[in-house]
Amino acid sequence: MRMSTDSDRDEALARETIAAALGAGVTVFDTAHAYGHGESELGHNERLVAGVLRDRGAATTARIVTKGGMTRPGGGWVPDGRAKAIVRDCEASLAALGGLPIDLYLIHAPDPRTPWRTSVRALTRLFDQRLVRHVGLSNVNRLQLDEALELAPISAVEVALGPHDDRALRGGIVERCDELGIAVIAHSPLGGPLRADTLARRRPLDEVAEALAATPAEAALAWLLDLSPVVIPIPGARRPETARSAVRAAGLTLDPAARTGLHRAFGGPRGARTEQPRAASNDADVVLVMGIPGAGKSLVASEYVDRGYVRLNRDERGGALRELAGALDDELSSGALHVVLDNTYLTRAARSYVTEAANRHGVPVRCVWLDTPLAKAQVNLVERMLDQFGMLPSPDELRELARRHPGVLTPTSQMRTLRELEPPSADEGFAIVETIAFVRPPTRHEERAGVFVAAGVLEQPDWAHALEQGDRSAPHLLFHWSPRGSPEALESDLARLVAAIDGPAEAALCPHAGGPPACWCRPPLPGLPLAFARAHALDPARSTLIGTGPAHRNLAAALGARYVSV
C-alpha cells in the first residue's frame, strides 16, 4: 500500500522490495485499486506489482489479492459499495494488472450508504462470471461476515490484526473463520510505520524474540501464524530487508511457554487469555447495559444502583472502555457482589473485556440491550442537551461541547455508532441477553399540547384546513431549514399562520449548511420542536405535527406526536 500512497515513495526501492519478497519465497501479493496518490492514480499499486511480477517471471505463479469499492476524492478514502462501482473497479483492476488474473477480490470496506447485501451480491456476480477466482471481504465485523456468508462464497477476510489491534480476535472474526476454514489475512500486523518501532518495548515480544534469536517484529508475526492455520499476516514491507524478515518469521516455532505468554498478552484461541476462574458467591452477578448514545442506559443503570449495585460508567470515570474492565476486576477482587456497567459497548470486541474480567472471578454476566430506534435516541440526546445547556448549540458550539462533555454528540457521531453496532449474542459469554424496547416515561401532567407546522405546509392550497385538525388555541411553531437563511424570511408566513389561529405562534429556522448534519436544529432532526416545547412547557407526545412528506412523518413519530399530512 505505502509503496504507492506515501508522499515520499521511492518506486525503484518498491520494485526492489517486491523482487526481494519473490526471491525469499513470497507468492501472495496484496494490493488495491485505490492505492495511489488520490483519484488520479487509481491502479498505481496494481500496475507496480504486476510489472515486477512480469519482469521476474512470476506472472503465472504469484497470486494477486486486490480490492475494490473505494474512492479517493481529494486524497481521502470513501467507500463506494454500489454494485456498479464494485464491478467497475474489478474491471479497472484487471486492466491495471495487464492480463494477470485476480486470485482473490475483496470489498475494500463496507459502505454505510449502500445496503451491505447489495455490495456482497456484486461479489457473487464477479465470481459467477469468472472475472475472479475467489472473493472475500475487508475491514468487516462478525455480523457483516455472517450476513455475507449467506450470499457469497467467501474465501477470505482481510482485517487489522496484530499486537496493537486485537479486535478481530475479540470480535469473533478469527473464531468464525477458523470454524469455516476461511483465510484471515491480517493487515497492519506490526501496527504500521508509526507503531512498528514500539514492538521492542512490549516485554513478552522482546523476551520471545531474544529466546528465538529473532527481532520483535518476527516474534509478532510468529505469534500471528501460531494463532490458527487460517491466519496469514501481510506486513507492509517497504524495504527488501523487511520483506526477507517477514519470511524468516514463518520459520520460527514457538515453544509452549512462549505460546502461552504471547497468547495471554495479545490473544489467542478462545479463552487463551483467561486465567483460572476464582470461586465466587452464587449471588454475585455483573450486568452490562448497552445501547447507542441516547438509548436510555443511565436510567436503567440507576435502577440497578437503587438495588445496591456498584455502577461503572465511562462518562463519570473517564478513560477507555478497556480500563473499565480493570475497574470491574478491582471491584470483584475487593468483594463487590453486584456491579452494573452502562456504556455503549457497541461491538463484540468492546464487550469481551467485561466478560473476560468477570470470568476470572467466576461471575456470570447478564447483557441488557436497549434496542432504542435512532430517532428516539436522537430525541433523548437533544432533551439532555436542553437540560444541560438550556439551548440548541450551533455547529461550532456543538463541536466544542462534544470535546468537553462525554455525553454530547454531533448527529453524525451518533449515526456512526448505529453503523458500528453489533447486536449481542449469548455465544459471547453472557449468561443471558435481555433485549428491552424503548418506552418513553410519561410526562408531567401540567404540560400541554402544541402544534408544530413545517414551513412548506403554508405553500399547499389546503393548509388552513390542516390547521383545523390541531388545537387552534395552542402555541404554534413554524419551523424550516434554509442554508444561510435568516428568520426574517419566515415573517410573512408567520403572519399568515398567526391570522389563522387563536393562540400564540413563533418561527424557528435552521440556517446551517447542507451535507452531513452538523447541528441538531436541522429538520427532520428534532431540535427545533423540542426547544420550542421546552420553552412553552409543551408535551411533544400530546402535540400535533403538520407536515408535507415522509421526513415530517418520521419526525412526528420520533416525538410521539400526532401527524397531519398536507
Tab-separated table of C-alpha atoms in Angstrom, residues 81-83 86 107 110-122 147 151:
chain	number	residue	atom	x	y	z
A	81	GLY	CA	-20.338	-0.192	-2.235
A	82	ARG	CA	-22.794	0.177	-5.097
A	83	ALA	CA	-22.892	-2.907	-7.286
A	86	ILE	CA	-17.611	-2.778	-7.423
A	107	ILE	CA	-14.694	-5.449	-0.993
A	110	PRO	CA	-18.420	-1.620	3.831
A	111	ASP	CA	-20.189	1.453	2.501
A	112	PRO	CA	-22.675	2.785	5.082
A	113	ARG	CA	-24.691	4.437	2.284
A	114	THR	CA	-25.262	1.165	0.409
A	115	PRO	CA	-27.104	-1.907	1.704
A	116	TRP	CA	-24.494	-4.486	2.627
A	117	ARG	CA	-26.359	-7.217	0.780
A	118	THR	CA	-26.158	-5.190	-2.438
A	119	SER	CA	-22.369	-4.976	-2.202
A	120	VAL	CA	-21.958	-8.663	-1.393
A	121	ARG	CA	-24.210	-9.776	-4.245
A	122	ALA	CA	-21.921	-7.845	-6.598
A	147	GLU	CA	-24.520	-11.843	6.586
A	151	LEU	CA	-24.926	-14.542	-0.092
